[in-house]
Amino acid sequence: MTIELALIIILGIVNVLLFKTFIKIFLKFKIYDIPDFSRKIHTSKIPLVGGIVFLINILLYLPFIFFSENLHFFGGVREMIAFFVGAVLVFLIGLYDDRFILKANSKLFFISLIIIITISISDTYKINELSFLFYKKNILLENFGSIFSIFCILVFINAFNMMDGINGLSVSYFLICLIYIFLLNLNTSFFLFLIIPALIFLYFNFRNKSFLGDSGSLLLGFILSCLFIKTYNEKLIYADQIVLLMIIPGIDMLRVAFKRVLEKKHPFNPDQSHLHHFLLKKYNFKVSYFSIIIVVSSTALLSMIIENEFINLIQIFILILLYSLFINFSKSK
């Protein structure tokens, strides 16, 4: 039996036990999502255990670093500390929000502060230049790099958080992005500590036994942001390829935020005006879920196998057009 296979089996068993245990604990401590039969249409109290299980998994990765250099995903101590400190802090903010409700502005402030701490500890998660397939020269950001990095991570975390509206959608997107990054890095062990809990979460989530909560969605958004920037800084992916991967949640966030501002609402207050909500009102869950996942996964596949500047630009244009058609068709009677 290989190390990877043994690790898969162990992580599988551990994660099933973790979910079952924390489902009971979070119900006891009232960390659950209560249905309101308008925006939240589930019929019972669902514990928000996704975040704590994912956090435990990435912390479980730490002992493996000392067993073999081949298992070491991080390039140095500062890079590793920045990632884990940021992840723990983001999770804690989300957990507080799950239990006591945090105002949108306060949450935005604290997440921004955590991002500043993260990129201050390690430049690995800071974007210093922009590199595109369709433009041969790199665009140096110089002193603007830190501000741009904070903005990008903040936007991605919020876009990811806004995807968490129907069962399985955000974690399926998380898995697609993880597999994409894994195929560029080919570091099996680290990604197993994220992929295995994601797969097991989907099982409990589709059965309405567990939700991510803000502790989970904010944590996974932060993790993906760090992984994308780290992979980008290692010259394994271009900026326009990242745009392709996040364009559906990205433009959905921008549309919804702009709409809320026009209606004199906070751009990050929750409602039912997202793409998946429109699809869900017109079609059933399976159509809504698979239509978005198929588009995102197809985009990821094309982005990886076709590294052509014109093809990528055409894809971006087609996806924006497709998103517009999704919205208009879903709104139609």
CSV table of C-alpha atoms in Angstrom, one decimal, residues 33-291:
chain,number,residue,atom,x,y,z
A,33,ASP,CA,-28.5,27.6,10.4
A,34,ILE,CA,-32.1,28.3,11.2
A,35,PRO,CA,-34.7,28.2,8.3
A,36,ASP,CA,-36.7,31.3,7.7
A,37,PHE,CA,-38.7,29.8,4.8
A,38,SER,CA,-37.8,32.7,2.5
A,39,ARG,CA,-34.1,33.0,1.8
A,40,LYS,CA,-33.3,29.8,3.8
A,41,ILE,CA,-35.6,27.1,2.6
A,42,HIS,CA,-34.4,24.1,4.5
A,43,THR,CA,-36.8,22.7,7.0
A,44,SER,CA,-34.6,22.0,10.1
A,45,LYS,CA,-31.6,23.4,12.0
A,46,ILE,CA,-28.4,22.5,10.1
A,47,PRO,CA,-25.1,22.6,12.0
A,48,LEU,CA,-22.4,24.8,10.4
A,49,VAL,CA,-19.6,22.4,10.8
A,50,GLY,CA,-17.8,22.7,7.4
A,51,GLY,CA,-15.3,25.3,8.6
A,52,ILE,CA,-14.1,23.5,11.7
A,53,VAL,CA,-13.5,20.2,9.8
A,54,PHE,CA,-11.6,21.9,7.0
A,55,LEU,CA,-9.5,23.8,9.6
A,56,ILE,CA,-8.7,20.6,11.5
A,57,ASN,CA,-7.6,19.0,8.2
A,58,ILE,CA,-5.1,21.7,7.3
A,59,LEU,CA,-3.8,21.6,10.8
A,60,LEU,CA,-3.4,17.8,10.6
A,61,TYR,CA,-1.1,18.5,7.6
A,62,LEU,CA,1.5,20.1,9.9
A,63,PRO,CA,3.0,16.8,11.4
A,64,PHE,CA,3.5,15.4,7.9
A,65,ILE,CA,5.9,18.2,7.1
A,66,PHE,CA,8.5,16.7,9.5
A,67,PHE,CA,8.2,13.2,8.0
A,68,SER,CA,9.5,13.9,4.5
A,69,GLU,CA,10.7,16.9,2.4
A,70,ASN,CA,8.6,15.5,-0.5
A,71,LEU,CA,5.5,16.1,1.6
A,72,HIS,CA,6.4,19.7,2.2
A,73,PHE,CA,4.1,22.0,0.1
A,74,PHE,CA,5.2,25.3,1.5
A,75,GLY,CA,8.4,27.0,0.3
A,76,GLY,CA,9.6,28.2,3.7
A,77,VAL,CA,8.7,28.8,7.4
A,78,ARG,CA,7.3,32.3,6.8
A,79,GLU,CA,5.1,31.2,3.9
A,80,MET,CA,3.7,28.3,6.1
A,81,ILE,CA,3.1,30.6,9.1
A,82,ALA,CA,1.4,33.2,7.0
A,83,PHE,CA,-1.0,30.6,5.6
A,84,PHE,CA,-1.9,28.9,8.8
A,85,VAL,CA,-2.2,32.1,10.9
A,86,GLY,CA,-4.4,33.7,8.2
A,87,ALA,CA,-6.6,30.5,7.9
A,88,VAL,CA,-7.1,30.3,11.7
A,89,LEU,CA,-8.0,34.0,12.0
A,90,VAL,CA,-10.4,33.9,9.1
A,91,PHE,CA,-12.1,30.8,10.5
A,92,LEU,CA,-12.5,32.5,13.9
A,93,ILE,CA,-14.1,35.5,12.3
A,94,GLY,CA,-16.5,33.3,10.4
A,95,LEU,CA,-17.3,31.2,13.5
A,96,TYR,CA,-18.2,34.3,15.5
A,97,ASP,CA,-20.4,35.4,12.6
A,98,ASP,CA,-22.1,32.0,12.6
A,99,ARG,CA,-22.9,32.1,16.3
A,100,PHE,CA,-23.5,35.8,17.1
A,101,ILE,CA,-23.9,37.5,13.7
A,102,LEU,CA,-21.3,40.1,12.7
A,103,LYS,CA,-22.2,43.3,10.8
A,104,ALA,CA,-21.0,43.3,7.1
A,105,ASN,CA,-18.7,46.3,7.6
A,106,SER,CA,-17.1,44.8,10.7
A,107,LYS,CA,-16.6,41.5,8.9
A,108,LEU,CA,-15.1,43.3,5.9
A,109,PHE,CA,-12.7,45.2,8.2
A,110,PHE,CA,-11.5,42.2,10.1
A,111,ILE,CA,-11.0,40.1,6.9
A,112,SER,CA,-9.0,43.0,5.4
A,113,LEU,CA,-6.8,43.1,8.5
A,114,ILE,CA,-6.1,39.4,8.4
A,115,ILE,CA,-5.1,39.7,4.7
A,116,ILE,CA,-2.7,42.5,5.6
A,117,ILE,CA,-1.2,40.3,8.3
A,118,THR,CA,-0.9,37.4,5.9
A,119,ILE,CA,0.9,39.3,3.1
A,120,SER,CA,3.1,41.1,5.7
A,121,ILE,CA,4.4,37.8,7.0
A,122,SER,CA,5.2,36.4,3.6
A,123,ASP,CA,5.5,37.9,0.1
A,124,THR,CA,4.3,34.5,-1.3
A,125,TYR,CA,0.8,35.8,-1.1
A,126,LYS,CA,1.5,39.2,-2.5
A,127,ILE,CA,1.0,40.1,-6.2
A,128,ASN,CA,4.0,42.1,-7.4
A,129,GLU,CA,3.4,42.0,-11.1
A,130,LEU,CA,0.7,41.1,-13.7
A,131,SER,CA,1.4,38.4,-16.3
A,132,PHE,CA,-1.0,37.7,-19.1
A,133,LEU,CA,-1.0,35.2,-21.9
A,134,PHE,CA,-2.3,37.8,-24.3
A,135,TYR,CA,0.4,40.4,-23.3
A,136,LYS,CA,4.0,39.4,-23.5
A,137,LYS,CA,5.4,42.0,-21.0
A,138,ASN,CA,4.9,41.8,-17.3
A,139,ILE,CA,3.1,44.8,-15.6
A,140,LEU,CA,5.0,45.8,-12.5
A,141,LEU,CA,2.8,46.9,-9.6
A,142,GLU,CA,5.6,48.2,-7.4
A,143,ASN,CA,4.2,50.1,-4.3
A,144,PHE,CA,0.7,49.3,-5.5
A,145,GLY,CA,1.3,45.5,-5.1
A,146,SER,CA,0.1,45.3,-1.4
A,147,ILE,CA,-3.1,47.3,-2.0
A,148,PHE,CA,-3.9,45.3,-5.2
A,149,SER,CA,-3.3,42.0,-3.4
A,150,ILE,CA,-5.6,42.9,-0.5
A,151,PHE,CA,-8.3,43.9,-3.0
A,152,CYS,CA,-8.0,40.7,-5.0
A,153,ILE,CA,-8.1,38.4,-2.0
A,154,LEU,CA,-11.0,40.3,-0.5
A,155,VAL,CA,-13.0,40.2,-3.7
A,156,PHE,CA,-12.4,36.5,-4.2
A,157,ILE,CA,-13.3,35.6,-0.6
A,158,ASN,CA,-16.6,37.6,-0.9
A,159,ALA,CA,-17.3,36.1,-4.4
A,160,PHE,CA,-16.8,32.6,-3.0
A,161,ASN,CA,-18.9,33.4,0.0
A,162,MET,CA,-21.7,34.5,-2.2
A,163,MET,CA,-21.7,31.2,-4.0
A,164,ASP,CA,-22.7,29.4,-0.8
A,165,GLY,CA,-26.4,29.6,-1.5
A,166,ILE,CA,-27.4,26.1,-2.6
A,167,ASN,CA,-26.1,22.7,-1.4
A,168,GLY,CA,-22.8,21.6,-2.8
A,169,LEU,CA,-22.2,24.6,-5.1
A,170,SER,CA,-19.4,26.4,-3.4
A,171,VAL,CA,-17.5,23.2,-2.3
A,172,SER,CA,-17.9,21.7,-5.8
A,173,TYR,CA,-16.3,24.9,-7.2
A,174,PHE,CA,-13.6,24.7,-4.5
A,175,LEU,CA,-12.9,21.1,-5.7
A,176,ILE,CA,-12.7,22.2,-9.3
A,177,CYS,CA,-10.2,24.9,-8.5
A,178,LEU,CA,-8.2,22.6,-6.2
A,179,ILE,CA,-7.9,19.9,-8.9
A,180,TYR,CA,-6.8,22.6,-11.3
A,181,ILE,CA,-4.1,23.9,-9.0
A,182,PHE,CA,-3.1,20.3,-8.0
A,183,LEU,CA,-2.4,19.4,-11.6
A,184,LEU,CA,-0.1,22.3,-11.8
A,185,ASN,CA,1.8,21.5,-8.6
A,186,LEU,CA,1.4,17.7,-8.4
A,187,ASN,CA,1.9,17.7,-4.6
A,188,THR,CA,-0.4,14.9,-3.7
A,189,SER,CA,-0.2,14.9,0.1
A,190,PHE,CA,-1.2,18.6,0.8
A,191,PHE,CA,-4.2,18.5,-1.5
A,192,LEU,CA,-5.5,15.3,0.0
A,193,PHE,CA,-6.0,17.2,3.2
A,194,LEU,CA,-8.4,19.5,1.3
A,195,ILE,CA,-9.9,17.2,-1.3
A,196,ILE,CA,-11.0,14.3,1.1
A,197,PRO,CA,-12.9,16.6,3.6
A,198,ALA,CA,-14.5,18.4,0.6
A,199,LEU,CA,-15.8,15.1,-0.8
A,200,ILE,CA,-17.1,13.9,2.5
A,201,PHE,CA,-18.6,17.3,3.2
A,202,LEU,CA,-20.6,17.1,0.0
A,203,TYR,CA,-22.1,13.8,1.2
A,204,PHE,CA,-23.3,15.3,4.4
A,205,ASN,CA,-24.3,18.6,2.7
A,206,PHE,CA,-26.4,17.0,0.0
A,207,ARG,CA,-28.2,15.1,2.7
A,208,ASN,CA,-28.8,18.4,4.6
A,209,LYS,CA,-26.8,17.2,7.6
A,210,SER,CA,-24.1,19.9,7.4
A,211,PHE,CA,-23.6,23.4,6.0
A,212,LEU,CA,-20.3,25.4,5.5
A,213,GLY,CA,-21.4,28.5,7.4
A,214,ASP,CA,-19.4,31.7,7.1
A,215,SER,CA,-16.6,29.9,9.0
A,216,GLY,CA,-16.3,27.5,6.2
A,217,SER,CA,-17.0,29.7,3.1
A,218,LEU,CA,-14.6,32.4,4.3
A,219,LEU,CA,-11.9,29.8,5.1
A,220,LEU,CA,-12.2,28.1,1.8
A,221,GLY,CA,-12.2,31.4,-0.1
A,222,PHE,CA,-9.1,32.4,1.8
A,223,ILE,CA,-7.4,29.0,1.1
A,224,LEU,CA,-8.1,29.3,-2.6
A,225,SER,CA,-6.9,32.9,-2.8
A,226,CYS,CA,-3.6,31.9,-1.2
A,227,LEU,CA,-3.2,28.8,-3.4
A,228,PHE,CA,-3.9,30.8,-6.6
A,229,ILE,CA,-1.5,33.6,-5.7
A,230,LYS,CA,1.3,31.1,-4.6
A,231,THR,CA,0.8,29.2,-7.9
A,232,TYR,CA,0.8,32.4,-9.9
A,233,ASN,CA,4.0,33.7,-8.3
A,234,GLU,CA,5.6,30.4,-9.1
A,235,LYS,CA,4.9,31.1,-12.8
A,236,LEU,CA,2.6,28.1,-13.2
A,237,ILE,CA,-0.5,30.0,-14.2
A,238,TYR,CA,-1.3,33.4,-15.8
A,239,ALA,CA,-3.6,36.1,-14.5
A,240,ASP,CA,-6.1,35.6,-17.3
A,241,GLN,CA,-6.4,31.9,-16.5
A,242,ILE,CA,-7.3,32.8,-12.9
A,243,VAL,CA,-9.9,35.3,-14.3
A,244,LEU,CA,-11.4,32.4,-16.4
A,245,LEU,CA,-11.7,30.2,-13.3
A,246,MET,CA,-13.4,32.8,-11.2
A,247,ILE,CA,-15.4,34.8,-13.8
A,248,ILE,CA,-18.8,33.2,-13.0
A,249,PRO,CA,-18.7,33.9,-9.3
A,250,GLY,CA,-16.8,37.1,-9.9
A,251,ILE,CA,-19.3,38.8,-12.3
A,252,ASP,CA,-22.2,37.5,-10.2
A,253,MET,CA,-20.8,39.2,-7.2
A,254,LEU,CA,-20.2,42.5,-9.1
A,255,ARG,CA,-23.7,42.4,-10.6
A,256,VAL,CA,-25.4,41.7,-7.2
A,257,ALA,CA,-23.2,44.3,-5.3
A,258,PHE,CA,-23.9,47.0,-7.9
A,259,LYS,CA,-27.7,46.2,-7.8
A,260,ARG,CA,-27.7,46.4,-4.0
A,261,VAL,CA,-25.9,49.7,-4.0
A,262,LEU,CA,-28.4,51.1,-6.5
A,263,GLU,CA,-31.2,49.9,-4.1
A,264,LYS,CA,-29.3,51.7,-1.2
A,265,LYS,CA,-28.5,48.4,0.5
A,266,HIS,CA,-25.1,47.1,1.7
A,267,PRO,CA,-23.3,45.4,-1.2
A,268,PHE,CA,-22.5,42.3,1.0
A,269,ASN,CA,-25.8,41.8,2.8
A,270,PRO,CA,-27.4,38.5,1.9
A,271,ASP,CA,-30.5,38.2,-0.4
A,272,GLN,CA,-31.8,36.0,-3.2
A,273,SER,CA,-30.6,37.8,-6.2
A,274,HIS,CA,-27.7,35.5,-7.2
A,275,LEU,CA,-27.5,33.5,-10.4
A,276,HIS,CA,-28.1,30.2,-8.5
A,277,HIS,CA,-31.2,31.7,-6.8
A,278,PHE,CA,-32.7,32.7,-10.2
A,279,LEU,CA,-32.0,29.3,-11.6
A,280,LEU,CA,-33.5,27.6,-8.5
A,281,LYS,CA,-36.7,29.6,-8.8
A,282,LYS,CA,-37.2,28.6,-12.4
A,283,TYR,CA,-35.8,25.1,-12.4
A,284,ASN,CA,-35.1,22.3,-9.9
A,285,PHE,CA,-32.0,21.9,-7.7
A,286,LYS,CA,-30.2,19.5,-10.1
A,287,VAL,CA,-30.6,21.8,-13.2
A,288,SER,CA,-29.4,24.8,-11.1
A,289,TYR,CA,-26.4,23.0,-9.6
A,290,PHE,CA,-25.2,21.2,-12.7
A,291,SER,CA,-25.7,24.1,-15.1
